[in-house]
CSV table of C-alpha atoms and ligand atoms in Angstrom, one decimal:
chain,number,residue,atom,x,y,z
A,244,UNK,CA,-211.1,-95.8,66.0
A,245,UNK,CA,-210.9,-97.9,69.1
A,246,UNK,CA,-208.4,-100.6,69.8
A,247,UNK,CA,-209.7,-103.6,71.7
A,248,UNK,CA,-208.7,-104.2,75.4
A,249,UNK,CA,-205.3,-105.7,75.1
A,250,UNK,CA,-205.1,-107.6,78.4
A,251,UNK,CA,-207.6,-108.4,81.1
A,252,UNK,CA,-205.0,-107.1,83.6
A,253,UNK,CA,-205.3,-103.6,82.0
A,254,UNK,CA,-208.9,-103.5,83.2
A,255,UNK,CA,-207.6,-102.9,86.8
A,256,UNK,CA,-206.2,-99.6,85.6
A,257,UNK,CA,-207.9,-96.4,84.3
A,258,UNK,CA,-206.4,-94.2,81.6
A,259,UNK,CA,-206.9,-90.6,82.5
A,260,UNK,CA,-205.8,-87.2,81.3
A,261,UNK,CA,-202.5,-86.0,82.6
A,262,UNK,CA,-202.4,-82.9,84.8
A,263,UNK,CA,-199.5,-80.8,86.3
A,264,UNK,CA,-200.2,-82.5,89.6
A,265,UNK,CA,-198.8,-85.7,88.2
A,266,UNK,CA,-195.4,-84.1,87.3
A,267,UNK,CA,-193.4,-85.4,90.4
A,268,UNK,CA,-194.5,-89.0,89.8
A,269,UNK,CA,-193.8,-88.7,86.1
A,270,UNK,CA,-190.3,-87.5,86.8
A,271,UNK,CA,-189.8,-90.4,89.1
A,272,UNK,CA,-191.0,-93.0,86.6
A,273,UNK,CA,-188.9,-91.4,83.8
A,274,UNK,CA,-185.8,-91.6,86.0
A,275,UNK,CA,-186.1,-95.4,86.1
A,276,UNK,CA,-185.3,-95.8,82.4
A,277,UNK,CA,-183.9,-92.8,80.7
A,278,UNK,CA,-180.2,-91.8,80.5
A,279,UNK,CA,-181.2,-88.1,80.7
A,280,UNK,CA,-184.3,-88.0,83.0
A,281,UNK,CA,-186.6,-85.1,82.8
A,282,UNK,CA,-187.2,-83.1,86.0
A,283,UNK,CA,-190.5,-82.4,87.7
A,284,UNK,CA,-190.2,-78.8,86.4
A,285,UNK,CA,-189.5,-79.9,82.8
A,286,UNK,CA,-192.7,-82.1,83.0
A,287,UNK,CA,-194.7,-79.2,84.4
A,288,UNK,CA,-193.4,-76.8,81.7
A,289,UNK,CA,-194.3,-79.3,79.0
A,290,UNK,CA,-197.8,-80.1,80.3
A,291,UNK,CA,-198.6,-76.4,80.6
A,292,UNK,CA,-198.1,-75.9,76.8
A,293,UNK,CA,-201.3,-75.7,74.8
A,294,UNK,CA,-200.1,-78.2,72.1
A,295,UNK,CA,-198.9,-80.8,74.7
A,296,UNK,CA,-201.2,-83.4,76.2
A,297,UNK,CA,-200.8,-86.7,78.0
A,298,UNK,CA,-202.4,-89.7,79.7
A,299,UNK,CA,-201.6,-91.5,82.9
A,300,UNK,CA,-202.5,-95.1,83.9
A,301,UNK,CA,-204.0,-95.1,87.5
A,302,UNK,CA,-205.0,-98.0,89.6
A,303,UNK,CA,-208.8,-98.0,89.3
A,304,UNK,CA,-210.4,-96.6,92.5
A,305,UNK,CA,-207.0,-95.6,93.9
A,306,UNK,CA,-205.9,-92.5,91.9
A,307,UNK,CA,-204.0,-91.2,95.0
A,308,UNK,CA,-201.4,-94.0,94.5
A,309,UNK,CA,-200.2,-92.0,91.5
A,310,UNK,CA,-199.5,-93.0,87.9
A,311,UNK,CA,-197.9,-96.3,87.1
A,312,UNK,CA,-197.4,-95.3,83.5
A,313,UNK,CA,-197.8,-92.3,81.2
A,314,UNK,CA,-197.5,-91.0,77.7
A,315,UNK,CA,-196.8,-87.4,76.7
A,316,UNK,CA,-197.5,-86.2,73.2
A,317,UNK,CA,-197.6,-83.0,71.1
A,318,UNK,CA,-200.0,-82.1,68.4
A,319,UNK,CA,-198.9,-79.5,65.8
A,320,UNK,CA,-200.7,-78.7,62.6
A,321,UNK,CA,-201.9,-82.0,61.3
A,322,UNK,CA,-199.3,-84.2,62.9
A,323,UNK,CA,-198.7,-85.6,66.4
A,324,UNK,CA,-195.5,-86.6,68.1
A,325,UNK,CA,-194.9,-88.9,71.1
A,326,UNK,CA,-192.5,-87.0,73.4
A,327,UNK,CA,-192.1,-89.9,75.9
A,328,UNK,CA,-193.8,-93.0,77.3
A,329,UNK,CA,-193.0,-95.1,80.3
A,330,UNK,CA,-194.6,-97.8,82.4
A,331,UNK,CA,-193.3,-98.7,85.8
A,332,UNK,CA,-191.1,-101.9,85.7
A,333,UNK,CA,-193.4,-103.6,88.1
A,334,UNK,CA,-196.4,-103.1,85.8
A,335,UNK,CA,-195.1,-104.0,82.4
A,336,UNK,CA,-196.4,-106.5,80.0
A,337,UNK,CA,-200.0,-106.0,81.1
A,338,UNK,CA,-201.1,-103.9,78.2
A,339,UNK,CA,-200.7,-100.5,79.8
A,340,UNK,CA,-198.3,-99.2,77.3
A,341,UNK,CA,-200.8,-100.3,74.6
A,342,UNK,CA,-203.7,-98.6,76.4
A,343,UNK,CA,-201.7,-95.3,76.8
A,344,UNK,CA,-200.7,-95.3,73.1
A,345,UNK,CA,-204.3,-96.1,72.2
A,346,UNK,CA,-205.5,-93.0,74.2
A,347,UNK,CA,-202.9,-90.8,72.5
A,348,UNK,CA,-203.8,-92.2,69.0
A,349,UNK,CA,-207.5,-91.5,69.7
A,350,UNK,CA,-206.9,-88.0,71.0
A,351,UNK,CA,-204.9,-87.2,67.8
A,352,UNK,CA,-207.5,-88.8,65.6
A,353,UNK,CA,-210.1,-86.6,67.3
A,354,UNK,CA,-207.9,-83.6,66.6
A,355,UNK,CA,-208.0,-84.6,62.9
A,356,UNK,CA,-204.2,-85.3,62.8
A,357,UNK,CA,-203.0,-87.1,59.7
A,358,UNK,CA,-200.1,-89.0,61.3
A,359,UNK,CA,-198.2,-89.7,64.5
A,360,UNK,CA,-194.4,-89.7,64.7
A,361,UNK,CA,-192.0,-90.8,67.3
A,362,UNK,CA,-188.3,-91.5,67.8
A,363,UNK,CA,-187.0,-94.7,69.5
A,364,UNK,CA,-183.6,-96.1,70.3
A,365,UNK,CA,-183.0,-98.9,67.7
A,366,UNK,CA,-181.9,-101.2,70.6
A,367,UNK,CA,-185.1,-100.7,72.6
A,368,UNK,CA,-186.9,-104.0,71.8
A,369,UNK,CA,-189.9,-103.6,74.2
A,370,UNK,CA,-190.7,-100.1,72.7
A,371,UNK,CA,-190.1,-101.3,69.1
A,372,UNK,CA,-192.3,-104.3,69.8
A,373,UNK,CA,-195.1,-102.1,71.0
A,374,UNK,CA,-194.9,-99.6,68.2
A,375,UNK,CA,-194.7,-102.2,65.4
A,376,UNK,CA,-197.7,-103.9,66.9
A,377,UNK,CA,-199.5,-100.6,66.8
A,378,UNK,CA,-198.8,-100.2,63.1
A,379,UNK,CA,-195.8,-97.8,63.2
A,380,UNK,CA,-193.3,-98.1,60.4
A,381,UNK,CA,-189.7,-96.9,60.2
A,382,UNK,CA,-189.4,-93.7,58.0
A,383,UNK,CA,-185.9,-92.5,59.1
A,384,UNK,CA,-182.8,-93.2,61.1
A,385,UNK,CA,-180.5,-90.8,63.1
A,386,UNK,CA,-177.2,-92.6,63.7
A,387,UNK,CA,-175.4,-92.0,67.0
A,388,UNK,CA,-178.4,-90.3,68.5
A,389,UNK,CA,-178.7,-91.9,71.9
A,390,UNK,CA,-176.2,-92.5,74.7
A,391,UNK,CA,-176.5,-96.1,75.7
A,392,UNK,CA,-177.3,-96.7,79.4
A,393,UNK,CA,-174.2,-96.7,81.6
A,394,UNK,CA,-172.2,-95.1,78.8
A,395,UNK,CA,-172.9,-91.5,79.5
A,396,UNK,CA,-169.2,-90.6,79.4
A,397,UNK,CA,-167.9,-93.6,77.5
A,398,UNK,CA,-169.1,-92.6,74.0
A,399,UNK,CA,-171.4,-95.6,73.4
A,400,UNK,CA,-174.1,-94.5,71.0
A,401,UNK,CA,-177.1,-96.0,69.2
A,402,UNK,CA,-179.3,-94.8,66.4
A,403,UNK,CA,-182.7,-93.3,66.7
A,404,UNK,CA,-185.4,-94.8,64.4
A,405,UNK,CA,-188.0,-92.3,63.3
A,406,UNK,CA,-191.4,-94.1,63.1
A,407,UNK,CA,-194.7,-93.0,61.7
A,408,UNK,CA,-198.3,-94.3,62.1
A,409,UNK,CA,-200.9,-93.0,59.6
A,410,UNK,CA,-204.1,-91.9,61.2
A,411,UNK,CA,-206.3,-91.4,58.1
B,62,LIG,C1,-192.1,-99.7,76.1
B,62,LIG,C2,-193.0,-99.8,77.3
B,62,LIG,C3,-193.7,-98.5,77.5
B,62,LIG,C4,-194.1,-100.9,77.0
B,62,LIG,O1,-195.0,-100.9,78.1
B,62,LIG,P1,-195.8,-102.2,78.5
B,62,LIG,O2,-197.0,-101.7,79.3
B,62,LIG,O3,-194.9,-103.2,79.1
B,62,LIG,O4,-196.3,-102.7,77.1
B,62,LIG,P2,-197.6,-103.6,76.8
B,62,LIG,O5,-197.8,-104.6,77.9
B,62,LIG,O6,-198.7,-102.8,76.5
B,62,LIG,O7,-197.1,-104.5,75.5
B,62,LIG,C5,-197.8,-104.4,74.3
B,62,LIG,C6,-197.0,-105.1,73.3
B,62,LIG,O8,-195.7,-104.5,73.1
B,62,LIG,C7,-194.7,-105.4,72.8
B,62,LIG,N1,-193.7,-105.5,74.0
B,62,LIG,C8,-193.9,-105.0,75.2
B,62,LIG,N2,-192.8,-105.3,76.0
B,62,LIG,C9,-192.0,-106.0,75.2
B,62,LIG,C10,-190.8,-106.7,75.4
B,62,LIG,N3,-190.1,-106.6,76.6
B,62,LIG,N4,-190.2,-107.3,74.4
B,62,LIG,C11,-190.7,-107.4,73.2
B,62,LIG,N5,-192.0,-106.8,72.9
B,62,LIG,C12,-192.6,-106.2,73.9
B,62,LIG,C13,-195.4,-106.8,72.7
B,62,LIG,O9,-195.8,-106.9,71.3
B,62,LIG,C14,-196.5,-106.6,73.6
B,62,LIG,O10,-197.5,-107.5,73.4
B,62,LIG,P3,-197.4,-109.0,74.1
B,62,LIG,O11,-197.2,-108.7,75.6
B,62,LIG,O12,-198.8,-109.6,73.8
B,62,LIG,O13,-196.3,-109.7,73.5
B,62,LIG,C15,-192.2,-100.2,78.6
B,62,LIG,O14,-191.4,-101.3,78.3
B,62,LIG,C16,-191.3,-99.1,79.2
B,62,LIG,O15,-191.8,-98.3,79.9
B,62,LIG,N6,-190.0,-99.1,78.8
B,62,LIG,C17,-189.1,-98.1,79.3
B,62,LIG,C18,-189.3,-96.7,78.8
B,62,LIG,C19,-189.2,-96.7,77.2
B,62,LIG,O16,-188.3,-97.4,76.7
B,62,LIG,N7,-190.0,-95.9,76.6
B,62,LIG,C20,-190.0,-95.8,75.1
B,62,LIG,C21,-189.1,-94.7,74.7
B,62,LIG,S1,-189.2,-94.5,72.9
């Protein structure tokens, strides 16, 4: 299974396997968008787990500049789970989210997983757009799961949608 190149712009970037060295940059990218950002140490601990794998988007020929996007996933038994994905604001809408998800889907397909799951805030239109376009469908809903940005103490909540993409 190989999805076509989504955007010409994405050719300027290389998708590579994530390593623990990427952790500080991942934490910094994660902080841009998530109400509860993960620390450098949390990323390192996750990456060191046998069942966890990830991919980063690096500017082609300039890997030192660090990742501009990443996806982190877990494989368990015959299922996979997306733990998190983010693309730098300055690099969105160029197909990098698609390329990163494609890499995760291919890895899991190679590991003979049957399906890939993820959870997404029902108000997150960019992520929902990406996942729907990749063939994910809604299989569950957890009401009041996420704190809305800026409402960490104000009680604003939104539901998590559980989505599934069959791999076989
Ligand atoms: C979700 C995210 C990873 C998408 O990354 P991206 O590199 O911009 O996505 P792509 O350029 O590969 O987009 C692929 C498709 O996804 C959908 N999509 C992406 N951004 C979208 C937006 N702002 N609104 C609607 N659909 C969108 C579109 O179908 C798009 O195709 P198109 O550009 O031809 O319309 C990015 O917006 C992001 O990092 N968001 C913050 C972190 C986050 O919310 N992560 C998800 C947690 S579950």
